[in-house]
mmCIF file of C-alpha atoms in Angstrom:
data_model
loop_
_atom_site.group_PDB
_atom_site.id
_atom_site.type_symbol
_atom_site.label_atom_id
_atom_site.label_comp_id
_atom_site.label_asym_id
_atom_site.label_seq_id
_atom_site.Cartn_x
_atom_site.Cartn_y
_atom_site.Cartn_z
ATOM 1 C CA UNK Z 157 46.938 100.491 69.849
ATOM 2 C CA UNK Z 158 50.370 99.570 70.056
ATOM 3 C CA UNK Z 159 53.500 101.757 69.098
ATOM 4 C CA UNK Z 160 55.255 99.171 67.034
ATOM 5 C CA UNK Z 161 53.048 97.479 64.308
ATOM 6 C CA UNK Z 162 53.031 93.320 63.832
ATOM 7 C CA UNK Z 163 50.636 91.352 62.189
ATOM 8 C CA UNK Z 164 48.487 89.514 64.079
ATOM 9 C CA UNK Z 165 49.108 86.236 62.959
ATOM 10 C CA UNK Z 166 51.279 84.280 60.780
ATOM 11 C CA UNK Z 167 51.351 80.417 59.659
ATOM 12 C CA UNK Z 168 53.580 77.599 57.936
ATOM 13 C CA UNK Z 169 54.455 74.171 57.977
ATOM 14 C CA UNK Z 170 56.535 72.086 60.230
ATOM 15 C CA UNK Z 171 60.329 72.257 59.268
ATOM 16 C CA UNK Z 172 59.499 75.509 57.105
ATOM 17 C CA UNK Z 173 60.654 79.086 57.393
ATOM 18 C CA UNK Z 174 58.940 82.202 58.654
ATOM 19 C CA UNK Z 175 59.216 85.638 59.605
ATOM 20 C CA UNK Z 176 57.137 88.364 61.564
ATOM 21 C CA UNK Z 177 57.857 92.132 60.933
ATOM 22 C CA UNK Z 178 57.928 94.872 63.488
ATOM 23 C CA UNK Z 179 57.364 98.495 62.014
ATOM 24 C CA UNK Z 180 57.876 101.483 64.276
ATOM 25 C CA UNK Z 181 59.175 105.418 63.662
ATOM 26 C CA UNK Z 182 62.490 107.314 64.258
ATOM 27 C CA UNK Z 183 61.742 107.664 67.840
ATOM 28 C CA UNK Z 184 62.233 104.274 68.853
ATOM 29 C CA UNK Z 185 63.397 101.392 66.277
ATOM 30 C CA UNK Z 186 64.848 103.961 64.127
ATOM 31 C CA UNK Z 187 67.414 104.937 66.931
ATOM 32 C CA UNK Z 188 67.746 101.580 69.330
ATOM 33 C CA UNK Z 189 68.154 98.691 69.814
ATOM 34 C CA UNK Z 190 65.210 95.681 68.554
ATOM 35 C CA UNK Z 191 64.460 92.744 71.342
ATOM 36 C CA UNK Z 192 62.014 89.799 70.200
ATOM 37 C CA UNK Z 193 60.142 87.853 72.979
ATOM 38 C CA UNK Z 194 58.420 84.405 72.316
ATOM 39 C CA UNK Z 195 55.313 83.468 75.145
ATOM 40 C CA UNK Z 196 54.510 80.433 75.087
ATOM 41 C CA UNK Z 197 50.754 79.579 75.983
ATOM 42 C CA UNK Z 198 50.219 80.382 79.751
ATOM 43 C CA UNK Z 199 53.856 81.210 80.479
ATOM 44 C CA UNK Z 200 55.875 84.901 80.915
ATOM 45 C CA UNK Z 201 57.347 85.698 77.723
ATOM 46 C CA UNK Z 202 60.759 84.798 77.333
ATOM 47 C CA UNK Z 203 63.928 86.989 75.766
ATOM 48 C CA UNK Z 204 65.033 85.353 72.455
ATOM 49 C CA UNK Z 205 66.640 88.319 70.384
ATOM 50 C CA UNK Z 206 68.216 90.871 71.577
ATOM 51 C CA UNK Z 207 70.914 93.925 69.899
ATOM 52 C CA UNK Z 208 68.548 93.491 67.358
ATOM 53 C CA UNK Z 209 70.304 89.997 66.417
ATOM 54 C CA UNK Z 210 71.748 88.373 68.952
ATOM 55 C CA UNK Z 211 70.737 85.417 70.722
ATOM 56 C CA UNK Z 212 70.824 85.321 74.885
ATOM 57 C CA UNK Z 213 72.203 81.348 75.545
ATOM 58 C CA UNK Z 214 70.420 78.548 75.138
ATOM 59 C CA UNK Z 215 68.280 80.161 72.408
ATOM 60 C CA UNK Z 216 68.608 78.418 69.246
ATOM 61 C CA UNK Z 217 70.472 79.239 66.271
ATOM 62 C CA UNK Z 218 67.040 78.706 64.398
ATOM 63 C CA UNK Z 219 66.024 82.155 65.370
ATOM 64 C CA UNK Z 220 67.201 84.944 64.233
ATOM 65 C CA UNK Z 221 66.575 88.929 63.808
ATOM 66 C CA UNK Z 222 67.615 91.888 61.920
ATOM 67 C CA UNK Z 223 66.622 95.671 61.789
ATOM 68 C CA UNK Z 224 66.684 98.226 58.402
ATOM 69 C CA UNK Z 225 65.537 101.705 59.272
ATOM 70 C CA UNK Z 226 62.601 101.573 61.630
ATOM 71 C CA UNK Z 227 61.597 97.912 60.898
ATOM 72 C CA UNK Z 228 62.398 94.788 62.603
ATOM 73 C CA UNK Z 229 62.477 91.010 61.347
ATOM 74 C CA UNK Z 230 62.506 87.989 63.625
ATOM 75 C CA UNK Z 231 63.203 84.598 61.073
ATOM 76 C CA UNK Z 232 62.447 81.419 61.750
ATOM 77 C CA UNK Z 233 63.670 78.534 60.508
ATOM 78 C CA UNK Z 234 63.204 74.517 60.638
ATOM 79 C CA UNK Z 235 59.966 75.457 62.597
ATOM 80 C CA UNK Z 236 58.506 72.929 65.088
ATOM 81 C CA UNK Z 237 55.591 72.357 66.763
ATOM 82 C CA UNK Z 238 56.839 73.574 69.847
ATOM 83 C CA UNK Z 239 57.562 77.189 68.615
ATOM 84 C CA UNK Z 240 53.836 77.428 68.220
ATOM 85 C CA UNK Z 241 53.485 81.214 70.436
ATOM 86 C CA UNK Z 242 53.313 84.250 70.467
ATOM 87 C CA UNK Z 243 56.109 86.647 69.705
ATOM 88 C CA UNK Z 244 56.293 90.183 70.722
ATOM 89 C CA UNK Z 245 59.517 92.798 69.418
ATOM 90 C CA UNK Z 246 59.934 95.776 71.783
ATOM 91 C CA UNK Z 247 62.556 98.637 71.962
ATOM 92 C CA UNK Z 248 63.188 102.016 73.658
ATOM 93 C CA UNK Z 249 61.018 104.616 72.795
ATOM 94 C CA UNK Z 250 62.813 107.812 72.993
ATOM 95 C CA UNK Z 251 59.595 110.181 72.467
ATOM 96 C CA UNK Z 252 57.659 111.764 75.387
ATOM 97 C CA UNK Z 253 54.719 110.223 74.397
ATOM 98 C CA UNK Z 254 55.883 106.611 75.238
ATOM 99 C CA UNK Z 255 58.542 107.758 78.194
ATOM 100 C CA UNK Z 256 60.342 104.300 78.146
ATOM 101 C CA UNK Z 257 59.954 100.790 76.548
ATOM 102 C CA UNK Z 258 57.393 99.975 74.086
ATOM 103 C CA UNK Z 259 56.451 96.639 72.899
ATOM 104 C CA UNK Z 260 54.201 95.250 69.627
ATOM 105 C CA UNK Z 261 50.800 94.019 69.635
ATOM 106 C CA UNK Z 262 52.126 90.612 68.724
ATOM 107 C CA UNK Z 263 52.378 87.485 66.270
ATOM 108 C CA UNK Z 264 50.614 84.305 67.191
ATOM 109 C CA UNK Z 265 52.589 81.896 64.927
ATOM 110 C CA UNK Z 266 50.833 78.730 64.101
ATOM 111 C CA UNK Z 267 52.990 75.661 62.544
ATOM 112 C CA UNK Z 268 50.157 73.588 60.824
ATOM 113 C CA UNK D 243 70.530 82.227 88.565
ATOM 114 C CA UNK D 244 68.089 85.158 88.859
ATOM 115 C CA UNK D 245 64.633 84.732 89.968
ATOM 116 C CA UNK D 246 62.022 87.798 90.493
ATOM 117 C CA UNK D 247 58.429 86.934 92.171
ATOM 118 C CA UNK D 248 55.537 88.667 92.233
ATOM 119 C CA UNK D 249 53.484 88.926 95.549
ATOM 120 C CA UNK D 250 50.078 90.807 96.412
ATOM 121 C CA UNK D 251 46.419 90.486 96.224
ATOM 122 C CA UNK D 252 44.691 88.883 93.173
ATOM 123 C CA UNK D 253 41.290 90.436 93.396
ATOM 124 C CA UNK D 254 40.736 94.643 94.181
ATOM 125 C CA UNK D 255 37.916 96.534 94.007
ATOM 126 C CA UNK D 256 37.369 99.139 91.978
ATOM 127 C CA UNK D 257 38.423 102.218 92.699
ATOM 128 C CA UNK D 258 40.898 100.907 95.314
ATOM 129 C CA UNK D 259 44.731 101.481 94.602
ATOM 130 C CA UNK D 260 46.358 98.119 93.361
ATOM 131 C CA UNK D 261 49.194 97.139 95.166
ATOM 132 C CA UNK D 262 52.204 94.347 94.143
ATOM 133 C CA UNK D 263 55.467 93.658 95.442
ATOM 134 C CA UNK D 264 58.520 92.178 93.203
ATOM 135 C CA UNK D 265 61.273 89.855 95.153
ATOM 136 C CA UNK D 266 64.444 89.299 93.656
ATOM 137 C CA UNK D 267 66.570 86.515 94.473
ATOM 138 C CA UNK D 268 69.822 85.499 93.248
ATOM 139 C CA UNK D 269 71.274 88.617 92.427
ATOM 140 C CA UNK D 270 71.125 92.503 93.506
ATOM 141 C CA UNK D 271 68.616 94.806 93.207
ATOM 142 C CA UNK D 272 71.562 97.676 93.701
ATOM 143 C CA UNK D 273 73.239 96.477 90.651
ATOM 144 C CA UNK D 274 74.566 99.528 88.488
ATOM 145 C CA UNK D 275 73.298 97.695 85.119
ATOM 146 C CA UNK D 276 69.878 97.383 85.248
ATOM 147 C CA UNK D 277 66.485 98.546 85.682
ATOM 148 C CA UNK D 278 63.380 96.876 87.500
ATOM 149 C CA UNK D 279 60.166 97.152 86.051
ATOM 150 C CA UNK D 280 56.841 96.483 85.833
ATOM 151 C CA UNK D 281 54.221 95.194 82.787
ATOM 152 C CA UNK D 282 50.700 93.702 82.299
ATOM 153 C CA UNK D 283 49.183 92.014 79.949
ATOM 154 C CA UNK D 284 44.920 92.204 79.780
ATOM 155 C CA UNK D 285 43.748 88.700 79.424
ATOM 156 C CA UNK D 286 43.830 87.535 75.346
ATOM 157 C CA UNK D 287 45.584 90.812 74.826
ATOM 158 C CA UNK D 288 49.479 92.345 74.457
ATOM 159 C CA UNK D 289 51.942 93.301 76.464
ATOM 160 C CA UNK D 290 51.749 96.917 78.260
ATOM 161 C CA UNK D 291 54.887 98.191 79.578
ATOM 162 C CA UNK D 292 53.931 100.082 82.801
ATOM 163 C CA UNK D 293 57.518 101.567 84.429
ATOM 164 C CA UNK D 294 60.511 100.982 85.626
ATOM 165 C CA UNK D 295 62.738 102.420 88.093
ATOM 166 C CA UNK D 296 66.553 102.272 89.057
ATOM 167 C CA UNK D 297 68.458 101.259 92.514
ATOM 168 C CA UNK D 298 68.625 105.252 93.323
ATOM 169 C CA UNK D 299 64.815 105.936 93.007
ATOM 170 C CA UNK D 300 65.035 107.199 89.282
ATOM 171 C CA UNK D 301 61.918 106.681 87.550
ATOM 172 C CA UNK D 302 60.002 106.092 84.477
ATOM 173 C CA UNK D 303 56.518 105.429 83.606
ATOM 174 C CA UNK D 304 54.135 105.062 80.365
ATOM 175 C CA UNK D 305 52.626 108.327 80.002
ATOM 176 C CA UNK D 306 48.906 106.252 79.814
ATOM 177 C CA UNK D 307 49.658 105.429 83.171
ATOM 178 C CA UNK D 308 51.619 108.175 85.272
ATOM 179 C CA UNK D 309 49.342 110.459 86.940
ATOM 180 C CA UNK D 310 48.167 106.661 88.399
ATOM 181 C CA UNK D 311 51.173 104.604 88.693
ATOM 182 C CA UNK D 312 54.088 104.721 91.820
ATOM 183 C CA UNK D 313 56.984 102.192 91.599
ATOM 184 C CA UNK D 314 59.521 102.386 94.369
ATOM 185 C CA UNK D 315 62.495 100.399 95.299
ATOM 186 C CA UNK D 316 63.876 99.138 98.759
ATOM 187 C CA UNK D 317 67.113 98.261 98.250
ATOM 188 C CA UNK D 318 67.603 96.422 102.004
ATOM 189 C CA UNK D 319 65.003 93.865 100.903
ATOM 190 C CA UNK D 320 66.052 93.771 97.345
ATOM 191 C CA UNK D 321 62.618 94.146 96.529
ATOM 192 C CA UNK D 322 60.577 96.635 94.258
ATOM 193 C CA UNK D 323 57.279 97.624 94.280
ATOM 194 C CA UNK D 324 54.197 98.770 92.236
ATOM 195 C CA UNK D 325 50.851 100.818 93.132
ATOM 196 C CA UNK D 326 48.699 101.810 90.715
ATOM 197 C CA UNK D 327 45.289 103.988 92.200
ATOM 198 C CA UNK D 328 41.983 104.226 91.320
ATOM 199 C CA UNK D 329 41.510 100.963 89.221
ATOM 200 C CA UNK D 330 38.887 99.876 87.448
ATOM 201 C CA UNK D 331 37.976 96.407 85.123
ATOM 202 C CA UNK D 332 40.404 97.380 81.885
ATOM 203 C CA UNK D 333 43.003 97.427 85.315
ATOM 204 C CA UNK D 334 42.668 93.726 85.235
ATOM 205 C CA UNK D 335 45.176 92.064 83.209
ATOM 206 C CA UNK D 336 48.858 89.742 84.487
ATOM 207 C CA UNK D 337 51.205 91.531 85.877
ATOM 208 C CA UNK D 338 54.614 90.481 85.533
ATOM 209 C CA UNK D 339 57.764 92.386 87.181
ATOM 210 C CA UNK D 340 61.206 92.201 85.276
ATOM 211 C CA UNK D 341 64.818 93.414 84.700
ATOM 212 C CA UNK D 342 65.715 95.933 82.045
ATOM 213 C CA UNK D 343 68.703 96.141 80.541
ATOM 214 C CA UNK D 344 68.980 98.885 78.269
ATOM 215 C CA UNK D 345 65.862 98.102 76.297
ATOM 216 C CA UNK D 346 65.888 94.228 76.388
ATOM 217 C CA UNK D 347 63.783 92.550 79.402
ATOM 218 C CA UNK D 348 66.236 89.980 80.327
ATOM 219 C CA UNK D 349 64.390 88.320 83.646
ATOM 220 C CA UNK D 350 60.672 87.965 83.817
ATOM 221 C CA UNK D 351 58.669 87.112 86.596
ATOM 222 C CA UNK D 352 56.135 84.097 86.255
ATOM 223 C CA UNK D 353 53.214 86.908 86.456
ATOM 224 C CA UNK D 354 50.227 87.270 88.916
ATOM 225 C CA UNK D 355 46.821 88.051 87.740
ATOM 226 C CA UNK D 356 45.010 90.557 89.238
ATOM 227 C CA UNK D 357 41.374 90.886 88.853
ATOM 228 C CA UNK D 358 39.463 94.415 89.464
ATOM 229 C CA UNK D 359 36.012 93.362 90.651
ATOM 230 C CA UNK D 360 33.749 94.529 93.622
#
């Protein structure tokens, strides 16, 4: 069971809008910093938020995230095919129990 | 441009102490900014973050994991390493090394999958 809370799975159309939530405590996206990751099938995920919204270069201005309390929303918009993944938010976890960085269970995103 | 690389065996018995080595290239492992760490991901399943440690030998590991997991650094072969003892089949997952800054993973590995099996 993972420390911060996604669903699953989510699901729209091609050139739509989407976003995947990320709920955690105090202890870690209460008090830090949010990163989203997006793994594409059979690849190491890949950094595409970071600072809770800001985008490392070369990552599209299509993505975007934001934080409120101790959740976490990664938005996507004009989706494509090729965004079909899955997409992971992690963040310090300041707590003993978790000692260091702590990640989601994951979103597999399909664009029908 | 950055590249880290995984090395080691891909199949260990259980029991046995799992052991994988992390090369960087095209930067410094001694760099003040970042940490080096290690995660896994169980086939069809999430990301795990295991540890990471620093240049100087400072540590930290997921709690789940500690009394099993040593990561150490050598700094003259800008290379880090992972061992993680007395494995068994929910051991078997990808394991990818990475860098840490702060709590974004900026670098990934490509991952090597290691298989507990007898």
């Amino acid at each position: 069971q993972s420390v911060l809370t996604q669903p699953p799975s989510v699901s729209a159309a091609p050139g739509q809008k989407v976003t995947i939530s990320c709920s955690g405590s105090s202890s870690n996206i209460g008090n830090n910093y949010v990163s989203w990751y997006q793994q594409l099938p059979g690849t190491a995920p890949k950094l595409l938020i970071y600072d809770n919204n800001k985008r490392p270069s070369g990552i599209p201005d299509r993505f975007s995230g934001s934080k409120s309390g101790t959740s976490a929303t990664l938005g996507i918009t004009g989706l494509q095919t090729g965004d079909e993944a899955d997409y992971y938010c992690g963040t310090w976890d300041s707590s003993l129990s978790a000692g260091d960085v702590v990640f989601g269970g994951g979103t597999k995103l399909t664009v029908l | 441009q950055l590249q880290l690389q995984e090395s080691g065996p891909g199949l260990v018995k259980p029991s046995e102490t799992l052991s994988l080595t992390c090369t960087v290239s095209g930067g410094s492992i001694s760099s003040s900014s970042y940490y080096w760490g290690w995660i896994r991901q169980p086939p069809g399943k999430g990301l795990e973050w295991i540890g990471s440690i620093y240049y100087s030998g400072s540590t930290y590991y997921n709690p789940s994991l500690k009394s099993r997991v040593t990561i150490s650094v050598d700094t003259s072969k800008n290379q880090f390493s992972l061992k993680l003892s007395s494995v068994t089949a929910a051991d078997t997952a990808v394991y990818y090394c990475a860098r840490r800054r702060g709590p974004d993973v900026d670098y990934w590995g490509q991952g090597t999958l290691v298989t507990v099996s007898s």
